[in-house]
Coordinates of C-alpha atoms in Angstrom, one line a residue:
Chain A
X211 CA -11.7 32.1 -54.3
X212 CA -14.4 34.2 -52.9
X213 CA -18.0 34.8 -54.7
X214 CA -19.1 37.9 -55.3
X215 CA -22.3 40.1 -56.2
X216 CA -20.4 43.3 -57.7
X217 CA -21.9 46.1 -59.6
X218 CA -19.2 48.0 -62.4
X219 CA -19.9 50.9 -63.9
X220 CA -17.9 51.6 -67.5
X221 CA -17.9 55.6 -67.3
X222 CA -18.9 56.5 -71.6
X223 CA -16.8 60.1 -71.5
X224 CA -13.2 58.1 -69.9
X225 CA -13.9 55.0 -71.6
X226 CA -12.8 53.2 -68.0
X227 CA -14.3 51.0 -65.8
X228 CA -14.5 50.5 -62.0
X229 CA -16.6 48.8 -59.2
X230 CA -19.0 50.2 -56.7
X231 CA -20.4 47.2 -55.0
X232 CA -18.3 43.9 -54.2
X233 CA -20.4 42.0 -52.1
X234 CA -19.2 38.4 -50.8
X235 CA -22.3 36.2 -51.5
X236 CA -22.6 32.4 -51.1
X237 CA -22.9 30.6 -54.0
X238 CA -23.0 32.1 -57.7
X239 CA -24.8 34.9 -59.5
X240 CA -27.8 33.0 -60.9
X241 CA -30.1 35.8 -61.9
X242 CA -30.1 39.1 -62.5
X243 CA -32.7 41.9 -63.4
X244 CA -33.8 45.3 -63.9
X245 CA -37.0 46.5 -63.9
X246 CA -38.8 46.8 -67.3
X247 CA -39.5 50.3 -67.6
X248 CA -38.1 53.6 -69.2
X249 CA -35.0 54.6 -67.3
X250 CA -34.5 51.7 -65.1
X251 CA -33.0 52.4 -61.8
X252 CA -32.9 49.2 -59.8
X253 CA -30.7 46.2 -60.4
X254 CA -31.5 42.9 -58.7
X255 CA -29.3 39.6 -58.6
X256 CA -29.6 36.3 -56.9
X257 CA -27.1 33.3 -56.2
X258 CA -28.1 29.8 -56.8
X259 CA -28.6 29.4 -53.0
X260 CA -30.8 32.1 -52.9
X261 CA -28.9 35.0 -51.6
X262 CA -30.4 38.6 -53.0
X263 CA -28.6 41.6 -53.5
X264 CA -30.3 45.4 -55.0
X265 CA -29.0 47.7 -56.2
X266 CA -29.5 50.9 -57.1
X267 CA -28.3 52.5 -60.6
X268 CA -25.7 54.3 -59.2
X269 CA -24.5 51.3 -58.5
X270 CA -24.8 51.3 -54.4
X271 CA -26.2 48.8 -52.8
X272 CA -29.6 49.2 -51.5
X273 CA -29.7 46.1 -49.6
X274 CA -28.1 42.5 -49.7
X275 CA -27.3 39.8 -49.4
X276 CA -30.5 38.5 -47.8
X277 CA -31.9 35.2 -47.6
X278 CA -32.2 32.5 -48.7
X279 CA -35.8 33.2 -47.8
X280 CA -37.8 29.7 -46.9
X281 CA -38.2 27.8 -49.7
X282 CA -36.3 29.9 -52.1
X283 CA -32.8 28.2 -51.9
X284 CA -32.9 27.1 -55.5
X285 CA -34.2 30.5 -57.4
X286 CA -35.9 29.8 -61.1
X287 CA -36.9 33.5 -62.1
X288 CA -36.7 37.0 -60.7
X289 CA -38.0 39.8 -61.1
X290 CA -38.1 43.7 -60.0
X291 CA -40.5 46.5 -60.8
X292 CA -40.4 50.1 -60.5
X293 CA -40.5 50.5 -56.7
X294 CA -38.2 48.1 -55.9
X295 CA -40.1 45.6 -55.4
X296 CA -38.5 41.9 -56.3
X297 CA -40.3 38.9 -56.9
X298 CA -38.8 35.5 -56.8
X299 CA -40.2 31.9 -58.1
X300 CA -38.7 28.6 -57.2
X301 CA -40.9 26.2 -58.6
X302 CA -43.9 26.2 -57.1
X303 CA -43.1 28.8 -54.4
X304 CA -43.4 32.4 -54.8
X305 CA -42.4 35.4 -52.7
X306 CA -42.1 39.3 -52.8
X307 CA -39.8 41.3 -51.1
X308 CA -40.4 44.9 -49.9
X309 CA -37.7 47.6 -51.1
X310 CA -35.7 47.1 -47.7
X311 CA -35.1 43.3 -48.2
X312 CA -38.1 42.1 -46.0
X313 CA -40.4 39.6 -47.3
X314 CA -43.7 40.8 -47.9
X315 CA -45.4 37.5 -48.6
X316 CA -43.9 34.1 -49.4
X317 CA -46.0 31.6 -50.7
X318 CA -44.2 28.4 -49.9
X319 CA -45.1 25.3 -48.3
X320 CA -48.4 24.4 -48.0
X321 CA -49.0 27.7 -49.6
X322 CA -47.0 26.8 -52.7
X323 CA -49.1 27.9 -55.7
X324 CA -50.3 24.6 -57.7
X325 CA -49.3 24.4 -60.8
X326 CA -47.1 27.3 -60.8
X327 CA -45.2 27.5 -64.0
X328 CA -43.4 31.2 -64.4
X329 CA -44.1 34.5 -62.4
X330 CA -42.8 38.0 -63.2
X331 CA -43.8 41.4 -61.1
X332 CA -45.0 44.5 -63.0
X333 CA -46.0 47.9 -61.1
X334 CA -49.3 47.1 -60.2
X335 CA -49.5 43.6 -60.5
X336 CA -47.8 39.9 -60.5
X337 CA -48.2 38.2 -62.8
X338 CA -48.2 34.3 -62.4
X339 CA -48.5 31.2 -65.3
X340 CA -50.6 28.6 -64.1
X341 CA -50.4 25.5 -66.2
X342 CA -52.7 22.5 -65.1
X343 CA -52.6 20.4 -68.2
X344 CA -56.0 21.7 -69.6
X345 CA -56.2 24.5 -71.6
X346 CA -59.5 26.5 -69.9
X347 CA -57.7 26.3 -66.7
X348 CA -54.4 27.3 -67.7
X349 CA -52.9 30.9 -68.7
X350 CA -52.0 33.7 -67.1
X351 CA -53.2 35.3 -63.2
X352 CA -52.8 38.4 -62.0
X353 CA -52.0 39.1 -58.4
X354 CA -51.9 41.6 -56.1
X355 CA -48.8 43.2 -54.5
X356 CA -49.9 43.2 -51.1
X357 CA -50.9 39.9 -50.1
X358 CA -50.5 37.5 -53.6
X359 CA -54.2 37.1 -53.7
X360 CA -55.6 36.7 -57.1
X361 CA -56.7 40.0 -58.8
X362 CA -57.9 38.7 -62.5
X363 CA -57.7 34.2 -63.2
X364 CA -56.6 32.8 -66.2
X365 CA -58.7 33.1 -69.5
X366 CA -57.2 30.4 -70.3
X367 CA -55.1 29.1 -73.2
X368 CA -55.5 28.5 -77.2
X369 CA -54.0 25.1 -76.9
X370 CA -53.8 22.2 -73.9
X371 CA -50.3 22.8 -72.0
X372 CA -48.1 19.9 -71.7
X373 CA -47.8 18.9 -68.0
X374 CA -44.3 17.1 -68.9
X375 CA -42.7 19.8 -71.1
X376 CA -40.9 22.2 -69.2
X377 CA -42.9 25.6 -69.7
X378 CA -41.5 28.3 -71.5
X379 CA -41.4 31.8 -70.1
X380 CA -43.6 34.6 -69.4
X381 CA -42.1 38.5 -69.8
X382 CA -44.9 41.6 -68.5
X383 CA -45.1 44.9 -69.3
X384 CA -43.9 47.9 -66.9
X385 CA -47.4 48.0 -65.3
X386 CA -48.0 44.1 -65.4
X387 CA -50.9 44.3 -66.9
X388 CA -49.9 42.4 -70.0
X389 CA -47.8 39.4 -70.5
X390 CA -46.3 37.6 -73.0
X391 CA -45.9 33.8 -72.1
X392 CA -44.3 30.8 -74.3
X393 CA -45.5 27.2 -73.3
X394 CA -45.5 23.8 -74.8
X395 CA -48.1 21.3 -75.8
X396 CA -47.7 17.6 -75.6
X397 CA -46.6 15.3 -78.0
X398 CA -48.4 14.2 -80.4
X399 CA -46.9 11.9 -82.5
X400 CA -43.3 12.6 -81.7
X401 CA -43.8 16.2 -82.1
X402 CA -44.9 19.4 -79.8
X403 CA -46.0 22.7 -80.2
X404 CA -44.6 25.7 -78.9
X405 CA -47.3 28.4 -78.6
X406 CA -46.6 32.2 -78.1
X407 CA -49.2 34.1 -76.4
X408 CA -50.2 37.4 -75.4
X409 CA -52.9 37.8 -72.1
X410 CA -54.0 41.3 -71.3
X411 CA -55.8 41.8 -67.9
X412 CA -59.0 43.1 -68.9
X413 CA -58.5 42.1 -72.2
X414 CA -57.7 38.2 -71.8
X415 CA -55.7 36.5 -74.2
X416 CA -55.0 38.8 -77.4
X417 CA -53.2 36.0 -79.8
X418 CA -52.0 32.7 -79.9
X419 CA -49.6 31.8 -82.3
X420 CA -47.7 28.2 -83.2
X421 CA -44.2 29.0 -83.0
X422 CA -42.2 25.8 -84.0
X423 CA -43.2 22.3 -84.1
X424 CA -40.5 19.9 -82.7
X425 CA -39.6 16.2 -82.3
X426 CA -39.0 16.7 -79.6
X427 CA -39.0 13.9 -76.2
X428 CA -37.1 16.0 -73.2
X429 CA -37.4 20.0 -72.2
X430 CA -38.1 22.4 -74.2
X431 CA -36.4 25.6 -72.6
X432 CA -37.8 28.9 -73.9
X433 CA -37.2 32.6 -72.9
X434 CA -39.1 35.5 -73.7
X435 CA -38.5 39.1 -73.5
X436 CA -40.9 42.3 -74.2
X437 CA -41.0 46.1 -73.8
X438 CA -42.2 48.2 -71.4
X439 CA -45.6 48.1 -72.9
X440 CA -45.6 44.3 -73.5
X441 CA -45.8 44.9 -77.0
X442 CA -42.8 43.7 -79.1
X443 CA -41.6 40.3 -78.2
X444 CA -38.0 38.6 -78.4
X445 CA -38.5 34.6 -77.6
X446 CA -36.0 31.7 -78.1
X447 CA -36.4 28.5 -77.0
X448 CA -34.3 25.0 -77.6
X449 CA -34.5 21.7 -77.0
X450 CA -32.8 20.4 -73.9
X451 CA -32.3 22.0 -70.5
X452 CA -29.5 25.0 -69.8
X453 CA -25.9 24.0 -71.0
X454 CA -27.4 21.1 -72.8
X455 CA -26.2 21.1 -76.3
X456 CA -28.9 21.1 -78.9
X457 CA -29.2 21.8 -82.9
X458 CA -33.2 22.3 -82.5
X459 CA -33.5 26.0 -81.5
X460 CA -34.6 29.3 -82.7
X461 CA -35.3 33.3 -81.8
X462 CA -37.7 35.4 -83.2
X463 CA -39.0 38.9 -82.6
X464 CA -42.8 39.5 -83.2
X465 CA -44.5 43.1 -82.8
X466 CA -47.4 43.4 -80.4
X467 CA -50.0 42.2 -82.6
X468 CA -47.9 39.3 -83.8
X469 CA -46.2 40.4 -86.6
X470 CA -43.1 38.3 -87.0
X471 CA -40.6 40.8 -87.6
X472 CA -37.1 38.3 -88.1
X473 CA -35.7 35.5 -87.4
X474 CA -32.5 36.8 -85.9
X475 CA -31.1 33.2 -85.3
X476 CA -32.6 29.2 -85.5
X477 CA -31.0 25.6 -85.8
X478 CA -28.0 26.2 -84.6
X479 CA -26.5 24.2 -82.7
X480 CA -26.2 25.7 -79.2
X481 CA -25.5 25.2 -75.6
X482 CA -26.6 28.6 -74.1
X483 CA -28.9 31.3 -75.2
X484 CA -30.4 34.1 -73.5
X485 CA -33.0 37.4 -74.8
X486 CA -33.5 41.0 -73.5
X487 CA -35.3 43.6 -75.1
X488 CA -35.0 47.6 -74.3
X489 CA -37.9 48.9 -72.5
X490 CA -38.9 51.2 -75.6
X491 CA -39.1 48.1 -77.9
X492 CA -36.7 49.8 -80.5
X493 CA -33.7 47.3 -79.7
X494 CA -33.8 43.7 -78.6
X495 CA -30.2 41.6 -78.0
X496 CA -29.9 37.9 -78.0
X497 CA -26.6 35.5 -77.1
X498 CA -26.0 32.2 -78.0
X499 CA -23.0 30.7 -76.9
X500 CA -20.1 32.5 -78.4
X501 CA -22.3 35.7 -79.9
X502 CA -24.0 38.5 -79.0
X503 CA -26.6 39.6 -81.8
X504 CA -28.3 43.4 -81.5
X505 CA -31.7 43.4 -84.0
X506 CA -33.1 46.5 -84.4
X507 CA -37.0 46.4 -84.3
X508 CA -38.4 49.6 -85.2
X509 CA -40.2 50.4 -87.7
X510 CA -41.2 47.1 -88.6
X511 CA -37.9 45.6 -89.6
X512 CA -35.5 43.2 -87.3
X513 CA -31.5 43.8 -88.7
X514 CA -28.7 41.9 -86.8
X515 CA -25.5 43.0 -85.7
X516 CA -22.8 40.1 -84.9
X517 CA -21.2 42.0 -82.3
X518 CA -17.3 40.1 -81.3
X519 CA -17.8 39.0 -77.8
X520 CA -19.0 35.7 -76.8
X521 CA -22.3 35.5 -74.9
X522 CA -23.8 34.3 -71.6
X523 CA -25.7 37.7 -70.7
X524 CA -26.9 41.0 -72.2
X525 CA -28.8 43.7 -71.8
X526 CA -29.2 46.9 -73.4
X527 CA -29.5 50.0 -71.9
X528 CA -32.9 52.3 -72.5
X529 CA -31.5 55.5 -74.0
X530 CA -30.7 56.7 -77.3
X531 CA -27.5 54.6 -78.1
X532 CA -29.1 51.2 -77.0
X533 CA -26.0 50.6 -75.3
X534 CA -25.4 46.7 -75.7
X535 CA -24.0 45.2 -72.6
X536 CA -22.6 41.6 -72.6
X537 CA -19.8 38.9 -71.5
X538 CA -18.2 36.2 -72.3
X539 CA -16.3 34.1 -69.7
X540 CA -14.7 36.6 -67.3
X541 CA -15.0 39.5 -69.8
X542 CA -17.9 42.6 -69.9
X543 CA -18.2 44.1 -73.2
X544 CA -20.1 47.2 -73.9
X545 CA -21.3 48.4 -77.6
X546 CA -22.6 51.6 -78.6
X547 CA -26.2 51.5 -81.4
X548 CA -23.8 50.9 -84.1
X549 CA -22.1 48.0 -83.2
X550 CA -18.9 50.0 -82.4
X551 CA -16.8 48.0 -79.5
X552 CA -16.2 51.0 -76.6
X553 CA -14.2 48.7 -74.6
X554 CA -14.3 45.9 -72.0
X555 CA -13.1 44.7 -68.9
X556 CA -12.2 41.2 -66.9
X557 CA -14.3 40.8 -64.3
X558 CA -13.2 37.3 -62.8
X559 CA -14.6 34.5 -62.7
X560 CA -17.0 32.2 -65.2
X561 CA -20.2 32.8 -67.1
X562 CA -22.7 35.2 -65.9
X563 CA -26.1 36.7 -65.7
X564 CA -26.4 40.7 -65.8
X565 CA -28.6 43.4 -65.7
X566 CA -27.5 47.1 -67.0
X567 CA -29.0 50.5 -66.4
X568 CA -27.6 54.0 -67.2
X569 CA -26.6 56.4 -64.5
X570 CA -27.5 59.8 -65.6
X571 CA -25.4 62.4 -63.7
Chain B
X149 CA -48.2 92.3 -92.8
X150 CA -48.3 95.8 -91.1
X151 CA -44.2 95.1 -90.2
X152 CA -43.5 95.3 -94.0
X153 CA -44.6 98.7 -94.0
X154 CA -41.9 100.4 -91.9
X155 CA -39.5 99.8 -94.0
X156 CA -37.0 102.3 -93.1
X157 CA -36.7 101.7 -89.2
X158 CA -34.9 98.7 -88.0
X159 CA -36.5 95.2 -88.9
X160 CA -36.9 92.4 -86.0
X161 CA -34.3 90.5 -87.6
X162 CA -31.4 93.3 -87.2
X163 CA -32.7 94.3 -83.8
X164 CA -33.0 91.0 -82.6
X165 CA -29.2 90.1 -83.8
X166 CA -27.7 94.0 -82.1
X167 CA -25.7 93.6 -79.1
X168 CA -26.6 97.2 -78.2
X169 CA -29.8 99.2 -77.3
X170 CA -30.1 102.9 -77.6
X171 CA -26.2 102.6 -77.5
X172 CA -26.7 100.7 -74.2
X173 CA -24.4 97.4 -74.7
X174 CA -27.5 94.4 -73.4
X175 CA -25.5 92.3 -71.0
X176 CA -25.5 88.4 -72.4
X177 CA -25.5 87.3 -68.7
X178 CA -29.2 85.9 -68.0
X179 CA -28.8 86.5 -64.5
X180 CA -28.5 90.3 -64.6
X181 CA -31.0 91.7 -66.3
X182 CA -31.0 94.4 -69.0
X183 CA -31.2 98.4 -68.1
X184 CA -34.5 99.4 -67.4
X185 CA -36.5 101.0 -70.4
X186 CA -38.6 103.4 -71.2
X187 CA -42.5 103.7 -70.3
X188 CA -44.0 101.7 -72.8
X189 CA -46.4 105.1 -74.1
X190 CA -43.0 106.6 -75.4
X191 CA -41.7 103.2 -76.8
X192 CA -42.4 104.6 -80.5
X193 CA -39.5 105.0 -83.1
X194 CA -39.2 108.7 -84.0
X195 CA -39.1 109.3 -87.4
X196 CA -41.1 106.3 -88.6
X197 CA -44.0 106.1 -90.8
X198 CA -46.5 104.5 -88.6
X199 CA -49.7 103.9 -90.2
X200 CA -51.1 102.4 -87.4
X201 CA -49.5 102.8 -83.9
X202 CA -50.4 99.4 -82.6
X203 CA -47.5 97.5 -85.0
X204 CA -44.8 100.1 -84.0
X205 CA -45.5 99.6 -80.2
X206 CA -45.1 96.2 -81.1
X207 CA -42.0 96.4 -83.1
X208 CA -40.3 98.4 -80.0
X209 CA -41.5 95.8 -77.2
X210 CA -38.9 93.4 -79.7
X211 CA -36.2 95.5 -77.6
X212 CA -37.5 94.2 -74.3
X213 CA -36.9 90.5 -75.6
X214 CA -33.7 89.5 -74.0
X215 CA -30.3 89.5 -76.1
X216 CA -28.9 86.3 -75.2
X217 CA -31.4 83.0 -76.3
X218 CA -32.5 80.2 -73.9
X219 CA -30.5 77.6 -74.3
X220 CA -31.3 73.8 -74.3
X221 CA -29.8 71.7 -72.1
X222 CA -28.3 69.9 -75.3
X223 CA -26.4 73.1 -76.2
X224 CA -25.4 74.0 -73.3
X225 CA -23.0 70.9 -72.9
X226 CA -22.3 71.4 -76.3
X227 CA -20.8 74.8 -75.4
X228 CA -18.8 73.5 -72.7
X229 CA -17.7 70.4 -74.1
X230 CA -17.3 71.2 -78.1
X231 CA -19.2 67.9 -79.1
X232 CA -22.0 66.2 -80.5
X233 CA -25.0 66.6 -78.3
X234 CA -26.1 62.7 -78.5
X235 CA -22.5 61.8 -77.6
X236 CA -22.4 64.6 -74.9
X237 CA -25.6 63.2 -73.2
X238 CA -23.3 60.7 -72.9
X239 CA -20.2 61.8 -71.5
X240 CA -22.1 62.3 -68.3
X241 CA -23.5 59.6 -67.9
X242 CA -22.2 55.6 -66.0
X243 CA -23.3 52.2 -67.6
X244 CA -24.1 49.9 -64.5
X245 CA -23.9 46.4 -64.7
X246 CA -24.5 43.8 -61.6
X247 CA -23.2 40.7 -62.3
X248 CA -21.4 37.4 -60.9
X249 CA -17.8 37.6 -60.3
X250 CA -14.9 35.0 -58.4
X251 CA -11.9 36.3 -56.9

């Protein structure tokens, strides 16, 4: 049995599938990602040891695998903007590579950022949750590209993070100069907060808003997801770490002033749930264990579509069809904007993350 | 307007939708382009009532449009492949999707 990093294409005229890339990689597919932004063209994966592959959206591989890079054998997030550019946080430690697989800067080590929470890269800037415990000291910083040196510090937060919770999630806009970050409070009488906010780099922090209370005395792991101009929001978040079963969870989809649009899905009891959002903001697409929902946003109304396949990824394209891509175990399933199957494949192999982009010929 | 005058020589609409000019059959290939016309001081049609010359001149310059329209990229694949344009865009196009796989 041999791990792979493979890229398939499913061609929309022939209905048929094949593969471009099939690289060996150690270890398994832990992350994947395309840059937020109209007409995506790179697509970024990483192995739970650390080994990074890119792509382009034909589906060739730019470069890969490299690493693990120091202190980067245990990935958390990653992230790749428009030029290629990927950004990867391990806990504390934070590094960018350049568009030919060379590290830029790696902030590891002694340089470890403190309190580093989440990190995500836009165009111009990335952008980095810093959670110390105190709310005037916590929130979002921007950084620069070239070196990591802080551009813009935090404004701060509505509410005093939790320094035990595990912190949610932040998602930025194509440029990076807005995010969207989810983090926790700490208990207070058996119960936490979890807080939805929106920072803008000039702007500082737009809105604050309570999400869900919970009794809650472990993690709290939360996901977020927004379009390309950081305005409408996906988030879910349950109680208990990845793969954990839990009944305390929920999704919702707010606008960019905080409008809560629906509720596509809560208290269920899941094990597995995941959020992507098309960089336009039109379509968003959740899973949750064994289902893949598609809400449709715009204008001001969130509808879910069931769609059959089980879940474990998704994506959805940025075009006119919102092509939903997703997989159960050792399946990829693509639907077209109205929930029509267009076919699937076996892929080998367990439960994985993907990332989808369209190849305009 | 002054078009609704000149009533009895051809209307934009009829010239616009004739494959010929001056008995001249207007090639619908783009890329070669039509027979060469006349000066544009003699470009007046004989016979009509022209009240004021400036709205005939006009009317005849209609002939120097070309015959065959500019086509959007949309229906051009629709042309070739007889199918909705959304659904065309498409047919030419490759979902990617990088992802984890054991074999």
């Amino acid at each position: 049995m041999v791990n792979k990093a493979r890229s398939d294409y499913f061609d929309v005229p022939l209905l048929t599938w094949g593969t471009v890339t099939d690289e060996t990689i150690s270890g398994l597919i832990k992350l994947a990602a395309r840059e937020n932004a109209p007409n995506p063209r790179y697509l970024a994966a990483i192995s739970d040891i650390g080994e990074l592959i890119l792509c382009d959206k034909d589906g060739s591989k730019i470069y890969g695998p490299v690493g693990p890079f120091t202190g980067h054998g245990s990935p958390d997030e990653l992230s790749v903007n428009t030029s290629g550019l990927v950004l990867i946080r391990s806990g504390t430690s934070l590094a960018l590579i350049n568009a030919d697989g060379t590290v830029r800067w790696n902030k590891t080590g002694v340089d470890a950022i403190t309190n580093l929470k989440a990190a995500k890269i836009g165009s111009n800037y990335v952008c980095t949750v810093i959670g110390t415990g105190a709310k005037a000291t916590s929130g979002v910083q921007w950084r620069s590209l070239t070196d990591g040196s802080i551009v813009q510090d935090v404004y701060g937060l509505a509410n005093d993070p939790s320094t035990y919770y595990a912190w949610g999630a932040i998602a930025v806009s194509q440029t990076g100069d807005r995010a969207a970050i989810v983090y926790n409070t700490g208990s207070s009488g058996g119960y936490c907060y979890s807080y939805l906010e929106h920072h803008h780099r000039t702007s500082g922090r737009l809105w604050s808003l309570a999400l869900m209370t919970q009794s809650i005395t472990t993690v709290i792991l939360s996901k977020v997801a927004v379009d390309k101009d950081g305005g409408y929001t996906i988030v879910a978040s349950k109680y208990g770490a990845e793969g954990t079963s839990s009944g305390t969870c929920f999704c919702m989809v707010y606008d960019s002033t905080g409008l809560l649009l629906g509720t596509p899905w809560s208290n269920a009891t899941l094990s597995y749930f995941g959020v992507c959002m098309a960089p336009d903001g039109k379509q968003a697409g959740t899973y949750r264990d064994t289902t893949l929902d598609r809400i449709v946003l715009v204008p001001y109304s969130s509808s879910t579509t069931t769609l059959a396949a089980k879940g474990k990824g998704i994506d959805i394209t940025d075009d006119d069809l919102y092509y939903t891509v997703g997989c159960e175990d050792g399946k990829l399933y693509i639907y077209r904007v109205d929930g029509y199957a267009m076919g699937n494949t076996p892929y080998g192999g367990a439960s994985t993350p993907i990332a989808t982009v369209r190849n305009y010929t | 307007m002054s078009e609704d005058r000149g009533s009895d020589y051809p209307q934009v609409s009829y010239i616009r939708k004739s494959p010929f000019f001056r008995g001249v059959k207007q090639t619908p290939n783009p890329e070669t382009p039509p027979p060469p016309t006349e000066a544009m001081a003699n470009m007046v049609v004989h016979g009509a009532r022209t009240y004021d010359p400036l709205p005939a001149r006009r009317i005849v310059t209609v002939h120097e449009a070309p015959l065959t329209y500019p086509m959007t990229y949309a229906s051009r694949r629709t042309v070739g492949h007889g199918a909705r344009p959304d659904y065309d865009r498409g047919s030419w196009t490759k979902i990617m999707i990088i992802h984890s796989a054991v074999v």
